[in-house]
PDB file of C-alpha atoms and ligand atoms in Angstrom:
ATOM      1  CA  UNK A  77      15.015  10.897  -4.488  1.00  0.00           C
ATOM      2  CA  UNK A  78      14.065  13.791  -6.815  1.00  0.00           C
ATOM      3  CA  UNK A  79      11.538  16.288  -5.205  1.00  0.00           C
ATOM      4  CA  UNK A  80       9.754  18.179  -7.461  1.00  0.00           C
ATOM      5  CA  UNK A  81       8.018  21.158  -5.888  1.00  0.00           C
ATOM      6  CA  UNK A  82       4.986  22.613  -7.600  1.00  0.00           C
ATOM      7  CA  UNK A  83       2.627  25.527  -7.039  1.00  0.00           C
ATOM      8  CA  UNK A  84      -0.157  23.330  -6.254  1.00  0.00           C
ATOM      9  CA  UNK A  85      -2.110  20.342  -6.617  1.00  0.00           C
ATOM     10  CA  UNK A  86      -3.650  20.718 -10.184  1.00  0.00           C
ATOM     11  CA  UNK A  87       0.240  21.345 -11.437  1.00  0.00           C
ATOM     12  CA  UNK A  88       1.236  18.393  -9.216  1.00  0.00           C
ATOM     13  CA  UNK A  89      -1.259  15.984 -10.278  1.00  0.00           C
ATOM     14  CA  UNK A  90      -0.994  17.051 -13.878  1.00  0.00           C
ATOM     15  CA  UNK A  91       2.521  15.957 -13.768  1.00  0.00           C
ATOM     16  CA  UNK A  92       2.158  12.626 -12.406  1.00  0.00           C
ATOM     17  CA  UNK A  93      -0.547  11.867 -15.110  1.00  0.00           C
ATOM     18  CA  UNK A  94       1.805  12.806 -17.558  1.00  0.00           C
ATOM     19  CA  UNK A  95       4.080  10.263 -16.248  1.00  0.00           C
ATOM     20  CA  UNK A  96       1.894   7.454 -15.570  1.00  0.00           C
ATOM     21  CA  UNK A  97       0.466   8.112 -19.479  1.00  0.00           C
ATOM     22  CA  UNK A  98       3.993   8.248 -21.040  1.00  0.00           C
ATOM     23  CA  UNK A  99       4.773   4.904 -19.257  1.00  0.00           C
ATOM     24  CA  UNK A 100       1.552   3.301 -20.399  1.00  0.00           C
ATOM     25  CA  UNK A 101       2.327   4.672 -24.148  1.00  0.00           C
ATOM     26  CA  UNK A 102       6.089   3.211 -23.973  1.00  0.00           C
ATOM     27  CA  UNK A 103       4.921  -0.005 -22.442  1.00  0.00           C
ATOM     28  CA  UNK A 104       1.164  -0.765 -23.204  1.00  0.00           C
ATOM     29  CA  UNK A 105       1.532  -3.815 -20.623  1.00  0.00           C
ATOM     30  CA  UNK A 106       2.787  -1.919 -17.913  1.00  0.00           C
ATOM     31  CA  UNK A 107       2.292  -3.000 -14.393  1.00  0.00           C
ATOM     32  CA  UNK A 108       1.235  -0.109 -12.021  1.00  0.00           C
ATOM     33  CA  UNK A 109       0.673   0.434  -8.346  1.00  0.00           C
ATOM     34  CA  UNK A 110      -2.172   2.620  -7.655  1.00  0.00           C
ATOM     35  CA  UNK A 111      -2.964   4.211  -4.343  1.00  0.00           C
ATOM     36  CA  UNK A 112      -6.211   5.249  -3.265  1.00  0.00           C
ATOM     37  CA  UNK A 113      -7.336   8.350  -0.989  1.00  0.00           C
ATOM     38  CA  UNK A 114      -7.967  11.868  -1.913  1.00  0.00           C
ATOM     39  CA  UNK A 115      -4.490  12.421  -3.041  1.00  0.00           C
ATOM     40  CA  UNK A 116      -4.679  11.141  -6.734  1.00  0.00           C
ATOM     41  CA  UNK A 117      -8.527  11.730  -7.709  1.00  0.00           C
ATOM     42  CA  UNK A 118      -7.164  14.737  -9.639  1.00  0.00           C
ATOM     43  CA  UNK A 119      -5.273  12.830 -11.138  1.00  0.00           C
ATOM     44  CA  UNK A 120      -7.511   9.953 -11.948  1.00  0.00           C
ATOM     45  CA  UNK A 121      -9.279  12.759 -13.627  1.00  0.00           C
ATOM     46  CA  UNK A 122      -7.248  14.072 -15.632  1.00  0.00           C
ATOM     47  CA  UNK A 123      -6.491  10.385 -16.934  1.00  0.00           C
ATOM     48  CA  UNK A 124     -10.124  10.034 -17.779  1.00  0.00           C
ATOM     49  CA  UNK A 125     -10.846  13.558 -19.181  1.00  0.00           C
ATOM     50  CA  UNK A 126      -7.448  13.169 -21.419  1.00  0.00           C
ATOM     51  CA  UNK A 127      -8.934  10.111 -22.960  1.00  0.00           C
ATOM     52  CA  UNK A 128     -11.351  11.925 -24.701  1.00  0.00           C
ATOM     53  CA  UNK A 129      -9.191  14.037 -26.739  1.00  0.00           C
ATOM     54  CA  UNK A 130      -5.981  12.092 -26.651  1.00  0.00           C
ATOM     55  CA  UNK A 131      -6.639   8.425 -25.876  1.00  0.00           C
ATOM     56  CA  UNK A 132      -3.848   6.380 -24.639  1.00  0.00           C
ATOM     57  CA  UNK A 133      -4.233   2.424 -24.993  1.00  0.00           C
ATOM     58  CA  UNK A 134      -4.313   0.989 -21.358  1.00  0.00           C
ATOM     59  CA  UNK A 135      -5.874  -1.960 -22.576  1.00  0.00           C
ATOM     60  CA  UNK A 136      -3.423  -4.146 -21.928  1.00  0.00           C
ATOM     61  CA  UNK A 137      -1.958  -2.607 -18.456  1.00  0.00           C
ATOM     62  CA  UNK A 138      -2.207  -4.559 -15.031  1.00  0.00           C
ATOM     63  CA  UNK A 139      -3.144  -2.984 -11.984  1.00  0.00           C
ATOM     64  CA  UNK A 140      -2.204  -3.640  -8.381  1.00  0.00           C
ATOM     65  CA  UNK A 141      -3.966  -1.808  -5.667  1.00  0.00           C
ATOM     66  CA  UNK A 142      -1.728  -1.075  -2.494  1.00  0.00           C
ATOM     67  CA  UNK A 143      -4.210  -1.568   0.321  1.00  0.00           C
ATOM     68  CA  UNK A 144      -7.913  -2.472   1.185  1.00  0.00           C
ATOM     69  CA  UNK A 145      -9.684  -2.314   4.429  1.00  0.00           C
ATOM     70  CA  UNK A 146     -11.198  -5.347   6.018  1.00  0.00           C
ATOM     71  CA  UNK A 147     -14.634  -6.461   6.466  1.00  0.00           C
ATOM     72  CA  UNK A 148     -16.024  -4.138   3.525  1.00  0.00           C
ATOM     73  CA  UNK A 149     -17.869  -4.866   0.808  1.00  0.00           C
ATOM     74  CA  UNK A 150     -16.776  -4.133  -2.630  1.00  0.00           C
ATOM     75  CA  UNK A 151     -19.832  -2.345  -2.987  1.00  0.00           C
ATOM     76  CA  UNK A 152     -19.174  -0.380   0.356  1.00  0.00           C
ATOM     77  CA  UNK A 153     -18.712   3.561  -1.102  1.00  0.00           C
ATOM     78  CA  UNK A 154     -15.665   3.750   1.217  1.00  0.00           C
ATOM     79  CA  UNK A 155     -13.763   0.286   0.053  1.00  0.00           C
ATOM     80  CA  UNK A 156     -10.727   1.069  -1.560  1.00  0.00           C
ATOM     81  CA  UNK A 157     -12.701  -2.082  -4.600  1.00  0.00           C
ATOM     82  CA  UNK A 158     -15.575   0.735  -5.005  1.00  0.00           C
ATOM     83  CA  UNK A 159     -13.007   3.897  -5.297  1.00  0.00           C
ATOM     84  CA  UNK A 160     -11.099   1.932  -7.836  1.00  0.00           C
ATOM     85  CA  UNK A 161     -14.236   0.847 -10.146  1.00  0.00           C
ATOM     86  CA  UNK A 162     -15.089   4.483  -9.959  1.00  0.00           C
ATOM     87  CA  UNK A 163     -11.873   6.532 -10.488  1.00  0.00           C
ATOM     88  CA  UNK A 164      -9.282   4.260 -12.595  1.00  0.00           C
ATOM     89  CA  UNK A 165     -11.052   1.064 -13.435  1.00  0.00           C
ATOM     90  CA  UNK A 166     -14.390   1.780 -14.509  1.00  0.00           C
ATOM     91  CA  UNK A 167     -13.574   5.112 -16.407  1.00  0.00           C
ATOM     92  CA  UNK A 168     -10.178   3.661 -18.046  1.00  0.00           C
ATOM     93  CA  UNK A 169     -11.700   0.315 -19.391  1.00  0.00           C
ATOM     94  CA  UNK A 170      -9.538  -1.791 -16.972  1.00  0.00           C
ATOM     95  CA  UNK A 171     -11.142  -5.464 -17.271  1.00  0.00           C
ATOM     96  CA  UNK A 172     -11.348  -8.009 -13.808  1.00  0.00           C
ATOM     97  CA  UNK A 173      -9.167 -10.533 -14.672  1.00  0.00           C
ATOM     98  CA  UNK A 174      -6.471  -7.612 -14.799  1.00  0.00           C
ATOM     99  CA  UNK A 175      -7.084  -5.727 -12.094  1.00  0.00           C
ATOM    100  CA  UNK A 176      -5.723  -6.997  -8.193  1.00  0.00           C
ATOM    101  CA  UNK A 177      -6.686  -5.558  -4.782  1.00  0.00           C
ATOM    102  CA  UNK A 178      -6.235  -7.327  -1.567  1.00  0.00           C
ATOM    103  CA  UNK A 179      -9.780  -9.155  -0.451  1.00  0.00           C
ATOM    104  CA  UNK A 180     -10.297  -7.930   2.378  1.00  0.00           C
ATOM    105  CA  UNK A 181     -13.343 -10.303   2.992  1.00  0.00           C
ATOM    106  CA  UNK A 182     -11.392 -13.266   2.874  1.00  0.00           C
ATOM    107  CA  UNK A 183     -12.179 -16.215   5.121  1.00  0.00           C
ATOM    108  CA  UNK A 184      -8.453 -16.779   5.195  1.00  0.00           C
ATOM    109  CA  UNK A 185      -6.675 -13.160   5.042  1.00  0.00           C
ATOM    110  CA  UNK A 186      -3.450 -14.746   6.202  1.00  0.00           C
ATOM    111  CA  UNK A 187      -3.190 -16.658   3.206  1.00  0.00           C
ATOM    112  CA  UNK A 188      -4.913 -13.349   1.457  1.00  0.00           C
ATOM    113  CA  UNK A 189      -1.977 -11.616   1.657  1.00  0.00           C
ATOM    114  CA  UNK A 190       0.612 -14.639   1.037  1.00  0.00           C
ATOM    115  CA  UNK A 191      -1.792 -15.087  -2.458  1.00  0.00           C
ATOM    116  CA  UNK A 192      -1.044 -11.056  -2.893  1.00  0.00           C
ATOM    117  CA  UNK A 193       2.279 -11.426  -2.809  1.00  0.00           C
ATOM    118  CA  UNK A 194       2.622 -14.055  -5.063  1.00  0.00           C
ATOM    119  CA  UNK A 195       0.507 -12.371  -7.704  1.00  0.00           C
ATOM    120  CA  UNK A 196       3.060  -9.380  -7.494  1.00  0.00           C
ATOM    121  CA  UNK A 197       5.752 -11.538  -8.215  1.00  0.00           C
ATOM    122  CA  UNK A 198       4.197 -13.065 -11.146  1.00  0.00           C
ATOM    123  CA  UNK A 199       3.020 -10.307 -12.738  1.00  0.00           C
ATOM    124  CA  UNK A 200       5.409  -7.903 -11.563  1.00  0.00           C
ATOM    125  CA  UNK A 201       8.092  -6.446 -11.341  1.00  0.00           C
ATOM    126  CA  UNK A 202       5.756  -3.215 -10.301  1.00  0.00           C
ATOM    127  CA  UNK A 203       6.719  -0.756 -13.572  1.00  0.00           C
ATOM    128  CA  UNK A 204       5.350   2.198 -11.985  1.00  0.00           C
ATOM    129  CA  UNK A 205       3.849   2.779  -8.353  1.00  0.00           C
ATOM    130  CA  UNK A 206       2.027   5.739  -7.009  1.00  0.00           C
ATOM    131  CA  UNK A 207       1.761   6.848  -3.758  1.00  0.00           C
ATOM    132  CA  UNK A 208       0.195   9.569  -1.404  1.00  0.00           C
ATOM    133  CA  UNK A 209       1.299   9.764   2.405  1.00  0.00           C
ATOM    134  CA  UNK A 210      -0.611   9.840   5.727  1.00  0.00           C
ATOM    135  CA  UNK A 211      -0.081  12.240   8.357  1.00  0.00           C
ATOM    136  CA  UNK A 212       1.726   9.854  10.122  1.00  0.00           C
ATOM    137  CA  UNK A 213       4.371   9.108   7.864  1.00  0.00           C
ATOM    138  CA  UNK A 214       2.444   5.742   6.317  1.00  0.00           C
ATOM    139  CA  UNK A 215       2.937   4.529   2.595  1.00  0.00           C
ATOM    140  CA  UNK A 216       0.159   1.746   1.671  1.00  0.00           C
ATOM    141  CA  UNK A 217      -1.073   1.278   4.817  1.00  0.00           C
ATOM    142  CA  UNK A 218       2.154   0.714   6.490  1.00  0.00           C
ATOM    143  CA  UNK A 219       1.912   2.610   9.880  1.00  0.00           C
ATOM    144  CA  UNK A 220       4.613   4.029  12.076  1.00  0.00           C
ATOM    145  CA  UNK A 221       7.218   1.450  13.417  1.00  0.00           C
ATOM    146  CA  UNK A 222       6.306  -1.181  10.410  1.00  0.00           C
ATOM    147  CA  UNK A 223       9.203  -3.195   9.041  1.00  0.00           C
ATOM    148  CA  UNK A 224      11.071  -1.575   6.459  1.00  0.00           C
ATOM    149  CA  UNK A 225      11.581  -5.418   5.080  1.00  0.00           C
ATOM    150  CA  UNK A 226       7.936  -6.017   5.501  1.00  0.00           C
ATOM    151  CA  UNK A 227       5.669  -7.725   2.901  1.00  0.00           C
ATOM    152  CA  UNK A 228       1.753  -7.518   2.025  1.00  0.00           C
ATOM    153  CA  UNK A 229       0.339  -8.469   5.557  1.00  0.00           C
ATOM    154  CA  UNK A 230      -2.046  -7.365   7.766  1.00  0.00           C
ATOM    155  CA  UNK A 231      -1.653  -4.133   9.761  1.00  0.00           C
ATOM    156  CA  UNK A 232      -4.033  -2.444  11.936  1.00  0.00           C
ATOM    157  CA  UNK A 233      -4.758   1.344  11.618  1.00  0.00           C
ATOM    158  CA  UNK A 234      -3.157   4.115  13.967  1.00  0.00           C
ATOM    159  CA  UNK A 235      -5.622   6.306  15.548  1.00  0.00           C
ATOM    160  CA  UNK A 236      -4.540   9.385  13.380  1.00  0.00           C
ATOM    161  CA  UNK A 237      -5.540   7.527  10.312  1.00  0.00           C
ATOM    162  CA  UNK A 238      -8.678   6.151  11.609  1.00  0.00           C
ATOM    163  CA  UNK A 239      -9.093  10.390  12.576  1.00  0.00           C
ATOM    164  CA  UNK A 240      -8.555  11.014   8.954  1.00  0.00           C
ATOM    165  CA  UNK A 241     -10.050   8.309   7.017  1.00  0.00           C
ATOM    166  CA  UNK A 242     -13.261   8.757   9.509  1.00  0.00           C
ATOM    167  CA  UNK A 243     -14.781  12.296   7.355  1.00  0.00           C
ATOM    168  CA  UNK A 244     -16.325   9.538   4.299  1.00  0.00           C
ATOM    169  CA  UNK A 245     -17.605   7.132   6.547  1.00  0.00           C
ATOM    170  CA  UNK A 246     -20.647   8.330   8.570  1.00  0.00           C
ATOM    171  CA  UNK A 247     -18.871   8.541  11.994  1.00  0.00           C
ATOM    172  CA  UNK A 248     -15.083   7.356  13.419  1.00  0.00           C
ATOM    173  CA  UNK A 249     -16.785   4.487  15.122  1.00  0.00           C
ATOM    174  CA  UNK A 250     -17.314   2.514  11.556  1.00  0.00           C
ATOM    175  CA  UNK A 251     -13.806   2.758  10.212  1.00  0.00           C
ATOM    176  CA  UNK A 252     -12.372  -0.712  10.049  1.00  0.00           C
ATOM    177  CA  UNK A 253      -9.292  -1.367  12.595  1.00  0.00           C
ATOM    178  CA  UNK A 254      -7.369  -3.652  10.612  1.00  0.00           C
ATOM    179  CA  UNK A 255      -6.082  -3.296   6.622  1.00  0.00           C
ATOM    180  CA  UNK A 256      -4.569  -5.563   3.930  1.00  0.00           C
ATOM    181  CA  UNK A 257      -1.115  -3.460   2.456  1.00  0.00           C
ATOM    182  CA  UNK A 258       1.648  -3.884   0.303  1.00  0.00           C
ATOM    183  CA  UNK A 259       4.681  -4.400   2.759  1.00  0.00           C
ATOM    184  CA  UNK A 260       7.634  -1.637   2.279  1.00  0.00           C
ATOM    185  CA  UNK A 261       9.417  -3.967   1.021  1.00  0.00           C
ATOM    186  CA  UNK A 262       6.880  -4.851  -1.461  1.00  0.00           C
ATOM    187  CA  UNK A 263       6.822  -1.215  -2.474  1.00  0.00           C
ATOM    188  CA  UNK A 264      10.380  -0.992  -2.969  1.00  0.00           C
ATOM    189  CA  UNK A 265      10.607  -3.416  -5.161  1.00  0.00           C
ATOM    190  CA  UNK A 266       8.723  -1.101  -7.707  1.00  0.00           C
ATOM    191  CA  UNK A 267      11.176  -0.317 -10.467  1.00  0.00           C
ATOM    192  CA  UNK A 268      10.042   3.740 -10.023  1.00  0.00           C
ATOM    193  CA  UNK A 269       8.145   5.313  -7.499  1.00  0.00           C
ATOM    194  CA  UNK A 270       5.736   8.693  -7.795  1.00  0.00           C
ATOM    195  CA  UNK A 271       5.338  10.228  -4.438  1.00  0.00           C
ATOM    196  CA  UNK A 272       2.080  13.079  -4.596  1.00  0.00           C
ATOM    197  CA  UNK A 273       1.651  15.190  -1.449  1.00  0.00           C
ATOM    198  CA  UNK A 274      -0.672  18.115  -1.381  1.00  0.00           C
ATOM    199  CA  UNK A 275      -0.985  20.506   1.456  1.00  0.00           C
ATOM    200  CA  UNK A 276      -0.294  22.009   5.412  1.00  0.00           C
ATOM    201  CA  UNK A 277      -1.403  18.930   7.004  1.00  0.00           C
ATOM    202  CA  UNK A 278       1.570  16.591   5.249  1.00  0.00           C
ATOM    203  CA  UNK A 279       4.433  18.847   5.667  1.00  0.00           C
ATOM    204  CA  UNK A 280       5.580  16.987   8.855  1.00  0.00           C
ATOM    205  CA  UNK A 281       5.382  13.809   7.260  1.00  0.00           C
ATOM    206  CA  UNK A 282       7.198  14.818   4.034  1.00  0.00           C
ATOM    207  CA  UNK A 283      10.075  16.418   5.956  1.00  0.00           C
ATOM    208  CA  UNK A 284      10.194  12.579   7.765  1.00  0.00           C
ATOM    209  CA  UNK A 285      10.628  11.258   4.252  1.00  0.00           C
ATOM    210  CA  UNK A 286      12.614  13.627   2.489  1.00  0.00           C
ATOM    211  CA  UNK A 287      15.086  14.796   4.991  1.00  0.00           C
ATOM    212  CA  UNK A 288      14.405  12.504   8.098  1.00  0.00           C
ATOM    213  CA  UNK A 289      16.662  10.095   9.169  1.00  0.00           C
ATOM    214  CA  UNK A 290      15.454   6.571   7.746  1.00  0.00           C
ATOM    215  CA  UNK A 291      13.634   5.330  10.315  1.00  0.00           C
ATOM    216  CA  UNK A 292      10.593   2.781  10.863  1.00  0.00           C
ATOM    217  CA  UNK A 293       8.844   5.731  12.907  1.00  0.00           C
ATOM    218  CA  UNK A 294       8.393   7.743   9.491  1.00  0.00           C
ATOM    219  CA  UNK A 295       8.085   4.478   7.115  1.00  0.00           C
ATOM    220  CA  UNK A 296       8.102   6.674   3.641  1.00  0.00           C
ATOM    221  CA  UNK A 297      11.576   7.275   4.710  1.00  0.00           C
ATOM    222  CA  UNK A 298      12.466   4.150   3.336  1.00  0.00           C
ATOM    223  CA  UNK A 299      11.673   5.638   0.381  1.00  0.00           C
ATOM    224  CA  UNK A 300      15.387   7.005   0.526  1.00  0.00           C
ATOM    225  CA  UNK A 301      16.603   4.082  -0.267  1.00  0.00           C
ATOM    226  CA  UNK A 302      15.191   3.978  -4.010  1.00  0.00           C
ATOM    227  CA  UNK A 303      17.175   4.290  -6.705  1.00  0.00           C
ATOM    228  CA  UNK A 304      14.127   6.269  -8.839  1.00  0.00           C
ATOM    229  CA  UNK A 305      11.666   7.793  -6.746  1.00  0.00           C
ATOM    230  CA  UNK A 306       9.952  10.940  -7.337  1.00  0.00           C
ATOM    231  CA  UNK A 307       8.167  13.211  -4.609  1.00  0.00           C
ATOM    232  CA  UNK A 308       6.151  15.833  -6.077  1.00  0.00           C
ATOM    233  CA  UNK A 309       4.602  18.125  -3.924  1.00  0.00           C
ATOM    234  CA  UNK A 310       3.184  21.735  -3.577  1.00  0.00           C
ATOM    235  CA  UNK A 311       4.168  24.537  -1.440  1.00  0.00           C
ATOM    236  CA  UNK A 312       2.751  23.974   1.740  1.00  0.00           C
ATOM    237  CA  UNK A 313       3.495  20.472   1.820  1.00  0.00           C
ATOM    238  CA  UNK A 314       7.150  21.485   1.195  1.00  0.00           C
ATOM    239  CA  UNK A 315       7.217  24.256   3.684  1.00  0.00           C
ATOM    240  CA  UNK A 316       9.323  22.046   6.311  1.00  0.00           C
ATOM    241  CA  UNK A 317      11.874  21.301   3.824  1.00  0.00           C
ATOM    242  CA  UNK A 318      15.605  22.161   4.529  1.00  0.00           C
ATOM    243  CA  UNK A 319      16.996  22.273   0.659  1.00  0.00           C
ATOM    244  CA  UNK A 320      13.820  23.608  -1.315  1.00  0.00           C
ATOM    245  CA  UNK A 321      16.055  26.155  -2.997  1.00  0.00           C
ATOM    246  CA  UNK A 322      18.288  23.288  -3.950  1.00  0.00           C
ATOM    247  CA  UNK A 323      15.573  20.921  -4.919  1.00  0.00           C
ATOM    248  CA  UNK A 324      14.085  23.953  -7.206  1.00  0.00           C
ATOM    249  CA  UNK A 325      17.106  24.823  -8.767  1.00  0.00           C
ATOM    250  CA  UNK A 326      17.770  21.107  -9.531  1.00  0.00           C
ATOM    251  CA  UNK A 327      14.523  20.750 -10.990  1.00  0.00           C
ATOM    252  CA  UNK A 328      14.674  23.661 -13.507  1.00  0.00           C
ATOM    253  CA  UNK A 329      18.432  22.952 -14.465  1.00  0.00           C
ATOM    254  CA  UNK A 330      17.131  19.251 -15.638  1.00  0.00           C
ATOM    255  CA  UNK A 331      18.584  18.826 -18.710  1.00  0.00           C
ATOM    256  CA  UNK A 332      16.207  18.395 -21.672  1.00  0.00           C
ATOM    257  CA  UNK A 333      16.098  14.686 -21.704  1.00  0.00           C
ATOM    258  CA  UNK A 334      14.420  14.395 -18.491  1.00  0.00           C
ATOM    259  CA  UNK A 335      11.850  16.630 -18.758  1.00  0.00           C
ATOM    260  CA  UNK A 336      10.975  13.916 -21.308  1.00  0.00           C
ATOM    261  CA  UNK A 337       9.944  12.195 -18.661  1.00  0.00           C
ATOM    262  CA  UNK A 338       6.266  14.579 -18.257  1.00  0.00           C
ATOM    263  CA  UNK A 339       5.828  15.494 -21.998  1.00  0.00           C
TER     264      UNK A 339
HETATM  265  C1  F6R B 193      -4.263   4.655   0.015  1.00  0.00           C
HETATM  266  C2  F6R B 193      -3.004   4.638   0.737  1.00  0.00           C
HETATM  267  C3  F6R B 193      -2.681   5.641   1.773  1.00  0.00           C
HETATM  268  C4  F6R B 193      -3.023   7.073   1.366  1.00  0.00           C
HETATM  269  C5  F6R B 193      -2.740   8.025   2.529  1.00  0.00           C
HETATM  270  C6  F6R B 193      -3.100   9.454   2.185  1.00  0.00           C
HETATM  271  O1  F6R B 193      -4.332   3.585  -0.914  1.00  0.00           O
HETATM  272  O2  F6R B 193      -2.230   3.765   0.502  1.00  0.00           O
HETATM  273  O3  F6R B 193      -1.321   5.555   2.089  1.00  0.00           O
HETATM  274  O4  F6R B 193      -2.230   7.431   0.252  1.00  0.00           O
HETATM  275  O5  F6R B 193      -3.484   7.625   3.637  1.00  0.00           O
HETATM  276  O6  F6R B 193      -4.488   9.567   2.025  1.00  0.00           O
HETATM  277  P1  F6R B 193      -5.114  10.876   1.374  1.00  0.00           P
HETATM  278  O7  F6R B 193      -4.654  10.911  -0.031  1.00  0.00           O
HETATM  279  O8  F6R B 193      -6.605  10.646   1.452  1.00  0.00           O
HETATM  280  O9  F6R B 193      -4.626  12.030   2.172  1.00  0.00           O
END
């Protein structure tokens, strides 16, 4: 795990574009996770606005979605289906028939999320996945005590993330219960993982997933167990953190060739 500690979330997100773009450029069919949630709008963004003065081709990448709530329609403002048309999708040219995100209107979700799956495995492996955190320690929608061997299933929400998710829906009482996610597993099986965290109220969680034991009751820990996974985060997410020095110091010894990696 490589935890990159920034000053804040404009540096942070500007460094996870850069990523996501020079992955896109080296592999114009690249497969990519996307999360959803305030944590990469910046980002998004910056995507968009770059396109405009140094276009990148994503015509040809693939998109999977990690999560959708149930019962919403797509043209619901708070479905994850009406975030993506309107931060990634719509602004980046991404056409339907290569764009996937869990139904969460399905008659049969069960089968839903075995269809999910299965699309992930064809089209996959995952090149690149992003991914913010809750509060609670979830990745996807994968709450606290989910299987770290889990697969895209259904989950229902904790109250915490209800708590938090509740602000862009008109009151608590109308955010759905129950989810479609990735599994962990599912996520894992990503060949590189971008981590974004941004602020007071995830330094808890990040210290679960940087420096907690790996444990189902902080499920981004699992996240330990990735061969190329990248955290970035800004100071006050970081605050918690046992080895920031260390994690600092590693990141401004990296030797030239990975920087590459953000150019
Ligand atoms: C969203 C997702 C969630 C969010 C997490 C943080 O697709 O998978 O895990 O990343 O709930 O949400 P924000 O970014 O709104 O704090």
């Amino acid at each position: 795990m490589e935890v990159i500690i920034v000053k804040d979330r404009d540096e942070g997100s500007e460094l996870a574009a850069r990523r996501l773009r020079n992955r896109v450029s080296s592999k114009p069919a690249s497969v990519l996770g996307l999360a959803t949630g305030q944590t990469p709008e910046l980002l998004y963004r910056k995507l968009t606005e770059w396109q405009d003065s140094d276009p990148v081709n994503f015509k040809q990448v693939i998109t999977f979605n990690l999560d959708e709530y149930m019962g919403l329609e797509n043209s619901h403002p708070e479905s994850y289906h009406y975030y993506m048309t309107t931060h990634f999708w719509g602004p980046l040219g991404i056409l339907e028939d290569q764009r996937f995100i869990p139904n969460g209107l399905s008659k049969d979700p069960q089968q839903e999320c075995l269809n999910y799956e299965a699309m992930i495995q064809e089209k996959g492996p995952i090149d690149l996945q992003l991914l913010g955190i809750g509060r609670d320690g979830h990745i996807g929608f994968n709450e606290p005590m989910s299987s770290l061997g889990s697969r895209t299933r259904i989950k229902t929400l904790t109250e915490s993330t209800r708590k938090d998710n509740a602000a862009a829906f008109s009151s608590k009482s109308e955010v759905p219960y129950h989810v479609i996610t990735m599994g962990i597993q599912t996520i894992l099986e990503a060949s590189e993982i971008v981590m974004l965290a941004f602020g007071d109220a995830k330094a808890e969680a990040i210290k679960g997933c940087v420096e907690g034991p790996l444990t189902s009751v902080c499920p981004a820990s699992a996240l330990q167990m990735h061969p190329r996974c990248k955290v970035i985060i800004d100071e006050a997410a970081a605050k918690r953190l046992q080895y920031q020095s260390y994690y600092r110091e590693v990141y401004e010894k990296k030797p030239s060739w990975q920087k590459a990696e953000f150019v």
